[in-house]
Short mmCIF file of C-alpha atoms in Angstrom, two decimals:
data_model
loop_
_atom_site.label_atom_id
_atom_site.label_comp_id
_atom_site.label_asym_id
_atom_site.label_seq_id
_atom_site.Cartn_x
_atom_site.Cartn_y
_atom_site.Cartn_z
CA MET A 1 103.08 121.74 86.35
CA ARG A 2 103.93 124.83 84.31
CA THR A 3 105.13 128.36 84.99
CA THR A 4 103.91 131.07 82.62
CA ARG A 5 106.09 134.01 81.63
CA THR A 6 104.41 137.33 80.77
CA LYS A 7 107.15 138.88 78.67
CA ALA A 8 106.05 139.92 75.14
CA LEU A 9 102.54 138.51 75.53
CA ALA A 10 99.47 140.48 74.51
CA PRO A 11 96.58 140.49 77.04
CA ALA A 12 94.39 138.29 74.82
CA ALA A 13 97.17 135.79 74.24
CA LEU A 14 97.97 135.80 77.94
CA ALA A 15 94.34 135.03 78.80
CA LEU A 16 94.29 132.11 76.36
CA LEU A 17 97.52 130.77 77.78
CA LEU A 18 96.41 130.95 81.40
CA ALA A 19 93.00 129.35 80.85
CA PRO A 20 94.11 125.69 80.86
CA LEU A 21 96.42 126.04 83.84
CA ALA A 22 93.89 125.22 86.57
CA THR A 23 95.62 121.90 87.27
CA ALA A 24 97.71 120.47 90.05
CA CYS A 25 100.76 122.51 90.98
CA SER A 26 99.72 125.08 88.37
CA GLY A 27 101.81 128.16 87.87
CA SER A 28 100.53 131.53 86.69
CA ALA A 29 102.18 134.88 86.16
CA GLY A 30 100.88 137.93 87.95
CA ALA A 31 101.78 141.59 88.10
CA ALA A 32 105.35 142.62 87.34
CA GLY A 33 106.24 139.07 86.30
CA SER A 34 105.58 137.52 89.69
CA THR A 35 104.59 133.84 89.70
CA THR A 36 101.96 131.97 91.69
CA VAL A 37 102.21 128.21 92.10
CA THR A 38 99.28 126.20 93.43
CA VAL A 39 99.95 122.91 95.17
CA THR A 40 96.92 120.61 95.30
CA VAL A 41 96.57 118.27 98.26
CA GLY A 42 93.95 115.53 98.46
CA TYR A 43 92.97 114.37 101.93
CA GLN A 44 90.20 112.58 103.84
CA SER A 45 88.96 114.79 106.65
CA LYS A 46 86.98 112.07 108.42
CA THR A 47 89.62 109.36 108.08
CA ILE A 48 91.17 110.77 111.19
CA ASN A 49 94.43 108.88 111.34
CA THR A 50 95.46 110.93 108.29
CA VAL A 51 95.06 114.25 110.13
CA THR A 52 98.77 115.06 110.26
CA ALA A 53 98.73 115.20 106.46
CA GLY A 54 95.20 116.57 106.17
CA THR A 55 92.63 117.99 108.58
CA LEU A 56 94.93 118.94 111.46
CA LEU A 57 97.74 120.06 109.17
CA ARG A 58 95.35 122.28 107.25
CA SER A 59 93.91 123.86 110.40
CA LEU A 60 97.36 124.56 111.84
CA GLY A 61 98.57 126.24 108.65
CA TYR A 62 102.04 124.73 108.90
CA PHE A 63 102.33 123.86 105.20
CA GLU A 64 101.39 127.39 104.20
CA GLU A 65 104.00 128.73 106.64
CA GLU A 66 106.72 126.56 105.13
CA LEU A 67 105.72 127.61 101.62
CA ALA A 68 105.63 131.28 102.57
CA ALA A 69 109.24 131.04 103.77
CA ARG A 70 110.20 129.32 100.53
CA GLY A 71 108.37 131.94 98.50
CA LYS A 72 110.41 134.72 100.09
CA ARG A 73 113.59 132.93 99.06
CA ASP A 74 112.67 132.14 95.44
CA GLY A 75 110.27 134.98 94.61
CA ILE A 76 107.27 132.71 94.06
CA THR A 77 103.85 132.94 95.71
CA TYR A 78 102.66 129.49 96.77
CA GLU A 79 99.04 128.60 97.38
CA VAL A 80 97.54 125.35 98.66
CA ASP A 81 94.33 123.90 97.27
CA TRP A 82 93.01 121.41 99.86
CA GLN A 83 90.55 118.90 98.39
CA ASP A 84 88.54 116.71 100.78
CA TYR A 85 87.33 113.21 99.83
CA ALA A 86 85.57 110.36 101.64
CA THR A 87 87.97 107.62 100.49
CA GLY A 88 91.29 107.18 98.73
CA ALA A 89 89.88 106.09 95.35
CA PRO A 90 88.91 109.57 94.06
CA ILE A 91 92.24 110.96 95.24
CA THR A 92 94.01 108.35 93.12
CA ALA A 93 91.79 109.21 90.16
CA GLN A 94 92.71 112.88 90.46
CA MET A 95 96.40 112.13 90.93
CA THR A 96 96.58 109.94 87.84
CA ALA A 97 94.84 112.75 85.92
CA GLY A 98 97.59 115.11 87.08
CA LYS A 99 95.16 117.18 89.15
CA ILE A 100 96.37 116.34 92.69
CA ASP A 101 100.03 116.54 93.68
CA ILE A 102 100.01 115.00 97.16
CA GLY A 103 97.43 112.67 98.69
CA SER A 104 96.86 110.56 101.80
CA MET A 105 95.07 107.21 102.01
CA GLY A 106 95.11 103.76 103.58
CA ASP A 107 97.44 100.86 102.87
CA PHE A 108 95.19 99.00 100.41
CA PRO A 109 94.27 102.17 98.45
CA LEU A 110 97.96 103.05 98.38
CA LEU A 111 98.68 99.87 96.44
CA ILE A 112 95.93 100.70 93.97
CA ASN A 113 97.42 104.20 93.75
CA ALA A 114 100.77 102.66 92.83
CA VAL A 115 99.28 100.42 90.14
CA ARG A 116 97.01 103.05 88.57
CA GLY A 117 99.81 105.59 88.50
CA LYS A 118 102.08 103.22 86.64
CA GLU A 119 99.34 102.14 84.23
CA LEU A 120 98.34 105.72 83.38
CA LYS A 121 101.91 106.98 83.16
CA GLN A 122 101.54 109.22 86.23
CA PRO A 123 103.70 107.21 88.63
CA THR A 124 103.36 107.91 92.34
CA HIS A 125 105.42 107.13 95.43
CA LEU A 126 104.76 106.51 99.10
CA VAL A 127 106.84 109.05 101.02
CA SER A 128 105.58 108.98 104.62
CA VAL A 129 103.14 107.44 107.08
CA THR A 130 100.45 109.26 109.04
CA GLY A 131 98.91 106.93 111.68
CA TYR A 132 99.41 103.18 112.11
CA ASN A 133 98.44 100.27 114.34
CA LEU A 134 100.80 97.32 114.40
CA ARG A 135 98.03 94.80 115.08
CA GLY A 136 95.37 96.13 112.68
CA GLY A 137 93.09 97.76 115.26
CA LEU A 138 92.12 100.65 112.97
CA ASN A 139 89.55 98.47 111.18
CA THR A 140 86.49 96.97 112.87
CA VAL A 141 83.40 94.98 111.93
CA VAL A 142 80.27 96.24 113.70
CA THR A 143 76.64 95.16 113.88
CA ALA A 144 73.41 96.83 115.02
CA PRO A 145 73.10 97.33 118.80
CA ASP A 146 70.28 94.76 119.05
CA SER A 147 71.87 92.25 116.65
CA LYS A 148 71.91 88.59 117.66
CA LEU A 149 75.24 88.08 115.87
CA GLU A 150 77.97 87.31 118.38
CA SER A 151 81.00 86.31 116.34
CA LEU A 152 82.45 86.53 112.87
CA ALA A 153 81.30 82.97 112.20
CA ASP A 154 77.72 84.22 112.47
CA LEU A 155 78.19 86.29 109.31
CA ARG A 156 77.93 83.22 107.08
CA GLY A 157 75.18 83.93 104.54
CA LYS A 158 74.63 87.47 105.87
CA LYS A 159 74.76 90.86 104.15
CA VAL A 160 77.90 92.83 104.94
CA SER A 161 78.67 96.37 103.80
CA THR A 162 82.23 97.47 103.16
CA SER A 163 84.25 99.58 100.72
CA VAL A 164 85.91 97.18 98.28
CA GLY A 165 89.59 97.91 97.89
CA SER A 166 89.85 99.61 101.29
CA ALA A 167 91.81 98.49 104.32
CA ALA A 168 88.50 97.65 106.00
CA ASP A 169 87.64 95.27 103.16
CA GLY A 170 91.06 93.69 103.49
CA THR A 171 90.39 93.09 107.18
CA LEU A 172 87.01 91.56 106.39
CA VAL A 173 88.46 89.22 103.76
CA ARG A 174 91.26 87.99 106.00
CA ALA A 175 89.01 87.62 109.04
CA LEU A 176 86.46 85.59 107.08
CA GLN A 177 89.18 83.35 105.71
CA ARG A 178 90.43 82.64 109.23
CA ALA A 179 86.86 81.86 110.28
CA GLY A 180 86.55 79.35 107.46
CA ILE A 181 84.16 81.47 105.41
CA ASP A 182 84.67 82.10 101.69
CA PRO A 183 84.91 85.93 101.38
CA SER A 184 83.50 85.84 97.84
CA GLY A 185 80.65 83.38 98.32
CA GLY A 186 80.14 82.85 102.02
CA ILE A 187 78.57 86.27 102.58
CA GLU A 188 76.66 88.77 100.45
CA LYS A 189 79.07 91.68 100.21
CA LEU A 190 77.79 95.16 99.38
CA ASN A 191 80.35 97.62 98.05
CA GLN A 192 79.32 100.93 99.64
CA GLN A 193 80.79 104.23 100.77
CA PRO A 194 81.22 104.32 104.58
CA SER A 195 78.34 106.74 105.12
CA VAL A 196 76.03 104.66 102.94
CA GLY A 197 76.99 101.49 104.79
CA ALA A 198 76.39 103.15 108.15
CA SER A 199 72.91 104.19 107.04
CA ALA A 200 72.23 100.69 105.69
CA LEU A 201 73.20 99.18 109.04
CA GLN A 202 70.88 101.53 110.89
CA ALA A 203 68.05 100.79 108.45
CA GLY A 204 68.54 97.05 108.87
CA SER A 205 69.29 96.43 105.19
CA VAL A 206 72.69 94.93 106.06
CA ASP A 207 73.68 92.69 108.94
CA ALA A 208 77.15 94.08 109.53
CA LEU A 209 79.51 96.85 108.48
CA SER A 210 83.27 96.53 108.05
CA GLN A 211 84.91 99.95 108.00
CA PHE A 212 88.02 101.92 108.80
CA VAL A 213 88.67 104.68 111.31
CA ALA A 214 86.63 106.56 112.52
CA TRP A 215 83.33 104.96 111.48
CA PRO A 216 83.25 102.00 113.90
CA GLY A 217 84.15 104.15 116.91
CA GLN A 218 81.66 106.86 115.95
CA LEU A 219 78.79 104.42 115.49
CA ALA A 220 79.57 102.67 118.79
CA TYR A 221 79.88 105.98 120.66
CA GLU A 222 76.52 107.15 119.32
CA GLY A 223 74.86 103.87 120.27
CA ARG A 224 74.19 102.97 116.65
CA ALA A 225 76.42 99.88 116.54
CA LYS A 226 78.39 97.41 118.61
CA ALA A 227 81.69 95.75 117.78
CA LEU A 228 81.59 92.24 116.34
CA TYR A 229 85.23 91.81 115.27
CA ASP A 230 88.34 93.72 116.33
CA GLY A 231 90.76 94.03 113.42
CA ALA A 232 93.65 93.71 115.85
CA GLU A 233 92.82 90.01 116.15
CA LEU A 234 94.58 89.60 112.80
CA ASN A 235 97.81 90.89 114.34
CA LEU A 236 98.80 92.46 111.01
CA PRO A 237 99.87 96.12 110.76
CA THR A 238 97.59 98.62 109.08
CA PHE A 239 98.39 102.25 108.31
CA HIS A 240 97.66 105.31 106.22
CA GLY A 241 100.32 107.18 104.30
CA VAL A 242 101.22 110.04 101.99
CA THR A 243 101.66 109.49 98.27
CA VAL A 244 103.02 111.98 95.75
CA ARG A 245 103.15 112.22 91.97
CA GLU A 246 106.65 111.36 90.77
CA GLU A 247 106.70 114.30 88.36
CA PHE A 248 105.81 116.73 91.13
CA ALA A 249 108.41 115.20 93.49
CA LYS A 250 111.12 115.74 90.89
CA GLU A 251 110.15 119.21 89.73
CA ARG A 252 109.18 120.58 93.17
CA ALA A 253 111.36 118.55 95.53
CA GLY A 254 111.68 121.51 97.88
CA VAL A 255 107.90 121.90 98.10
CA LEU A 256 107.54 118.20 98.92
CA ASP A 257 110.16 118.67 101.63
CA ASP A 258 108.10 121.55 102.99
CA PHE A 259 105.03 119.33 103.13
CA LEU A 260 106.86 116.57 104.98
CA ARG A 261 108.43 119.11 107.33
CA ALA A 262 104.98 120.53 108.03
CA GLN A 263 103.62 117.02 108.57
CA ARG A 264 106.30 116.38 111.19
CA ARG A 265 105.35 119.63 112.92
CA ALA A 266 101.69 118.57 112.95
CA THR A 267 102.73 115.19 114.35
CA ASP A 268 104.69 116.90 117.13
CA HIS A 269 101.65 119.04 117.94
CA LEU A 270 99.32 116.04 118.07
CA ARG A 271 101.70 114.14 120.34
CA ALA A 272 102.24 117.09 122.66
CA GLU A 273 98.62 118.31 122.76
CA PRO A 274 96.39 115.31 121.97
CA VAL A 275 93.26 116.75 123.61
CA ALA A 276 93.61 120.10 121.83
CA ALA A 277 94.28 118.28 118.56
CA ALA A 278 91.19 116.11 119.03
CA GLU A 279 89.06 119.18 119.73
CA SER A 280 90.45 120.88 116.62
CA VAL A 281 89.79 117.89 114.36
CA ALA A 282 86.30 117.52 115.84
CA LYS A 283 85.52 121.14 115.03
CA GLU A 284 86.72 120.74 111.45
CA THR A 285 84.96 117.42 110.76
CA GLY A 286 81.84 117.45 112.91
CA LEU A 287 82.95 114.20 114.55
CA PRO A 288 82.62 113.93 118.35
CA ALA A 289 85.93 114.88 119.98
CA GLU A 290 85.60 111.78 122.16
CA VAL A 291 85.69 109.60 119.03
CA VAL A 292 88.65 111.47 117.58
CA TYR A 293 90.52 110.99 120.84
CA LEU A 294 89.76 107.24 120.84
CA TYR A 295 91.92 106.91 117.75
CA ASN A 296 94.30 109.88 118.00
CA GLY A 297 94.77 110.33 121.74
CA ALA A 298 97.80 109.77 123.92
CA ASN A 299 96.94 106.07 124.20
CA GLY A 300 94.86 106.00 121.03
CA ILE A 301 94.39 103.18 118.57
CA ALA A 302 96.60 105.01 116.06
CA THR A 303 100.28 105.79 116.60
CA PHE A 304 101.50 108.80 114.65
CA ASP A 305 104.96 108.65 113.13
CA PRO A 306 105.89 109.60 109.54
CA ALA A 307 108.65 106.96 109.40
CA LEU A 308 108.39 104.27 106.73
CA ARG A 309 108.95 101.50 109.24
CA PRO A 310 110.08 98.15 107.79
CA GLU A 311 107.19 96.29 109.44
CA LEU A 312 104.71 98.59 107.69
CA ILE A 313 106.31 98.13 104.30
CA ASP A 314 106.35 94.38 104.86
CA ALA A 315 102.64 94.53 105.71
CA LEU A 316 102.04 96.42 102.47
CA LYS A 317 103.63 93.55 100.57
CA GLN A 318 101.36 91.09 102.38
CA ASP A 319 98.35 93.14 101.26
CA VAL A 320 99.11 92.60 97.57
CA PRO A 321 97.75 89.02 97.32
CA VAL A 322 94.42 90.12 98.85
CA LEU A 323 93.96 92.78 96.17
CA LYS A 324 95.11 90.38 93.46
CA ASP A 325 92.53 87.81 94.54
CA ALA A 326 89.89 90.54 94.28
CA LYS A 327 91.20 91.31 90.78
CA LEU A 328 91.84 94.91 91.75
CA VAL A 329 95.56 94.83 90.97
CA GLY A 330 98.13 92.65 89.27
CA ASP A 331 101.71 92.51 90.47
CA VAL A 332 102.85 95.47 92.55
CA ASP A 333 106.51 96.45 92.95
CA VAL A 334 106.21 97.76 96.50
CA ASP A 335 109.93 98.51 96.82
CA ALA A 336 109.80 100.72 93.72
CA PHE A 337 106.68 102.46 95.03
CA VAL A 338 108.26 103.38 98.37
CA ASP A 339 110.59 106.38 98.24
CA PRO A 340 112.32 107.04 101.58
CA GLU A 341 114.61 109.79 100.30
CA PRO A 342 112.38 112.88 100.79
CA LEU A 343 111.59 112.02 104.41
CA ALA A 344 115.23 111.17 105.04
CA ARG A 345 116.18 114.67 103.86
CA VAL A 346 113.64 116.31 106.13
CA ALA A 347 114.25 114.13 109.19
CA ALA A 348 118.05 114.21 109.00
CA GLY A 349 119.50 114.99 112.41
CA THR A 350 116.18 114.69 114.25
CA ALA A 351 115.33 112.13 116.90
CA GLU A 352 113.13 109.18 115.96
CA TYR A 353 109.62 109.01 117.32
CA PRO A 354 109.16 106.23 119.89
CA LYS A 355 107.41 103.08 118.75
CA ALA A 356 103.88 102.29 119.82
CA VAL A 357 103.52 101.12 123.41
CA ALA A 358 100.72 99.20 125.11
CA ALA A 359 97.67 101.37 125.68
CA ARG A 360 96.63 102.24 129.23
CA PRO A 361 93.17 102.98 130.63
CA GLU A 362 92.46 106.68 130.26
CA LEU A 363 89.91 109.05 131.78
CA TRP A 364 88.79 112.36 130.25
CA LEU A 365 86.89 114.53 132.71
CA LYS A 366 84.65 117.35 131.52
CA GLY A 367 86.33 120.74 131.43
CA GLN A 368 89.82 119.25 131.50
CA ALA A 369 92.51 119.83 128.86
CA ARG A 370 94.43 116.77 130.01
CA THR A 371 93.44 113.16 130.55
CA GLN A 372 94.44 110.81 133.36
CA SER A 373 96.02 107.40 132.76
CA PHE A 374 95.76 104.40 135.07
CA ASP A 375 97.60 101.12 135.57
CA SER A 376 94.47 98.98 135.46
CA PRO A 377 90.82 99.04 134.33
CA ARG A 378 89.79 98.68 137.98
CA GLU A 379 91.59 101.90 138.91
CA LEU A 380 89.96 103.69 135.99
CA LEU A 381 86.45 102.57 136.98
CA LYS A 382 87.07 103.50 140.60
CA ALA A 383 88.23 106.99 139.62
CA ALA A 384 85.30 107.44 137.23
CA ARG A 385 82.65 106.56 139.83
CA GLY A 386 80.80 109.76 140.75
CA ALA A 387 83.08 111.92 138.56
CA ASP A 388 81.95 114.23 135.77
CA VAL A 389 83.23 111.97 132.99
CA ARG A 390 83.46 113.08 129.40
CA ALA A 391 84.91 109.79 128.15
CA ALA A 392 86.61 106.72 129.61
CA TYR A 393 88.77 104.39 127.53
CA VAL A 394 90.08 100.89 128.22
CA PRO A 395 92.34 98.59 126.18
CA ASP A 396 91.15 95.15 125.13
CA ALA A 397 92.74 92.63 127.50
CA VAL A 398 94.08 90.56 124.60
CA THR A 399 94.49 92.78 121.53
CA GLY A 400 95.21 96.06 123.31
CA THR A 401 92.73 97.97 121.12
CA LEU A 402 91.40 100.98 123.01
CA TRP A 403 87.62 101.17 123.33
CA PHE A 404 84.98 103.15 125.19
CA ALA A 405 84.66 101.74 128.72
CA ASP A 406 80.85 101.85 128.66
CA LYS A 407 80.74 100.06 125.28
CA ALA A 408 83.26 97.36 126.20
CA VAL A 409 82.39 93.82 127.33
CA TRP A 410 83.60 93.31 130.91
CA VAL A 411 84.92 90.18 132.60
CA ALA A 412 85.32 89.84 136.36
CA GLU A 413 87.93 87.35 137.51
CA GLY A 414 88.52 87.45 141.25
CA PRO A 415 89.70 90.97 142.06
CA GLU A 416 90.60 91.66 138.42
CA LEU A 417 88.41 93.41 135.89
CA ARG A 418 89.19 93.02 132.19
CA ALA A 419 87.65 94.75 129.18
CA PHE A 420 87.12 93.43 125.66
CA VAL A 421 86.06 95.13 122.46
CA THR A 422 83.80 92.27 121.37
CA PRO A 423 81.53 89.70 123.03
CA ALA A 424 83.43 86.94 121.23
CA GLY A 425 86.69 88.12 122.79
CA ALA A 426 85.20 88.13 126.27
CA LYS A 427 83.59 84.71 125.82
CA ALA A 428 86.83 83.21 124.54
CA TYR A 429 88.66 84.50 127.61
CA VAL A 430 86.04 83.13 130.00
CA ALA A 431 86.12 79.74 128.25
CA ALA A 432 89.89 79.60 128.60
CA HIS A 433 89.77 80.48 132.33
CA GLN A 434 86.89 78.36 133.59
CA GLY A 435 88.69 77.37 136.77
CA SER A 436 89.30 80.98 137.82
CA GLY A 437 85.66 81.98 138.19
CA ALA A 438 85.88 84.40 135.28
CA ARG A 439 82.45 85.69 134.23
CA ILE A 440 80.99 88.35 131.99
CA VAL A 441 79.47 91.30 133.84
CA GLY A 442 77.73 94.48 132.76
CA PHE A 443 79.38 97.88 132.84
CA ALA A 444 77.40 98.99 135.87
CA GLU A 445 78.36 95.87 137.82
CA ALA A 446 81.99 96.31 136.82
CA GLY A 447 81.88 99.82 138.25
CA THR A 448 80.38 98.54 141.50
CA LEU A 449 83.00 95.80 141.78
CA ALA A 450 85.77 98.33 141.18
CA SER A 451 84.67 100.51 144.05
#
């Protein structure tokens, strides 16, 4: 990060000096000695629980507004270079090369970010959170719609696509271990980008896909997959967060504050206008708005709060052994990686965001800018019958993970109707309530019973 002065420089010398400055947070001198500073932000547009530090934030222009106000005070013109990536790994590579100042990624990639930064003498720090789920519901294992696989145990000896080093891979490893399957030898794991894995699943070249938000929801919504394992069954928090180069944080502390202030504004917008935010993100990413809302809505799978909550930091520490076993990292000093000071400066005197609460059934009617919430799945189905429904969402009866009502597995038990993300979840419930008459029913029958 350098600022060039024009005084006493010949045009040729000035051109030579400016040529190498196309790097992160680069500074260049313009007319009459004015200075332009470029801040480079790496984000993942389709990893939609990072939107408050990426896609949504960019579309709202809040960071540019904050920087414009700063520029008026210090006489500097600030520009933002937004760089979009599919995963966190390339963002880390660019940060450790000094070419990205601020980036957002998932919990497992964040740990790799910490290690690589230290190794390559470009240390980074976690400074805020974007979206989180305290049970791990942001990651899901899915299979083809016509797959005969019914539980995680059925994956033994099968081909499974995931992105090694991602939060989704971490979920897969832990889930397999709990199922008594060796993650390294009990399945044939293919290390693939999410889009490649999705195509492989559709082509039948893999038996299952373990991925992070929003891939599982998108594939299920489009009828290209069905859920096999709900990551919330692990009951371990998962989240995405914002990491910054230490050098940048020191030299441009005010700019980092502006980013975090803008992130909080984007978070406020998403919380206040979840439907509008979902529509905006959908327009920017090409994802269906109904899928975006599944994760980012008022009762969505992700809760948005920049706070570095202790339970999230503790979960990050629990992630380290998984990455060590995969030989992706050695020891990680999580406490040294986490820097709460910048967010504390920005959030001083402001009220805390409320913690995540249990999701409620939610109905989105066509043409409406607001959704309706209900106290029970039965009430939701009754209200949806005959209505012009855009999307209907129900929480899993055990894990609380929100899912599409027409993609859920339904259980009728007397007058009660319960929804589950996976067939295994529904079958386990029925087995545990044999004396109550609980039985699995189709979506259409559930709707009939509700009315």
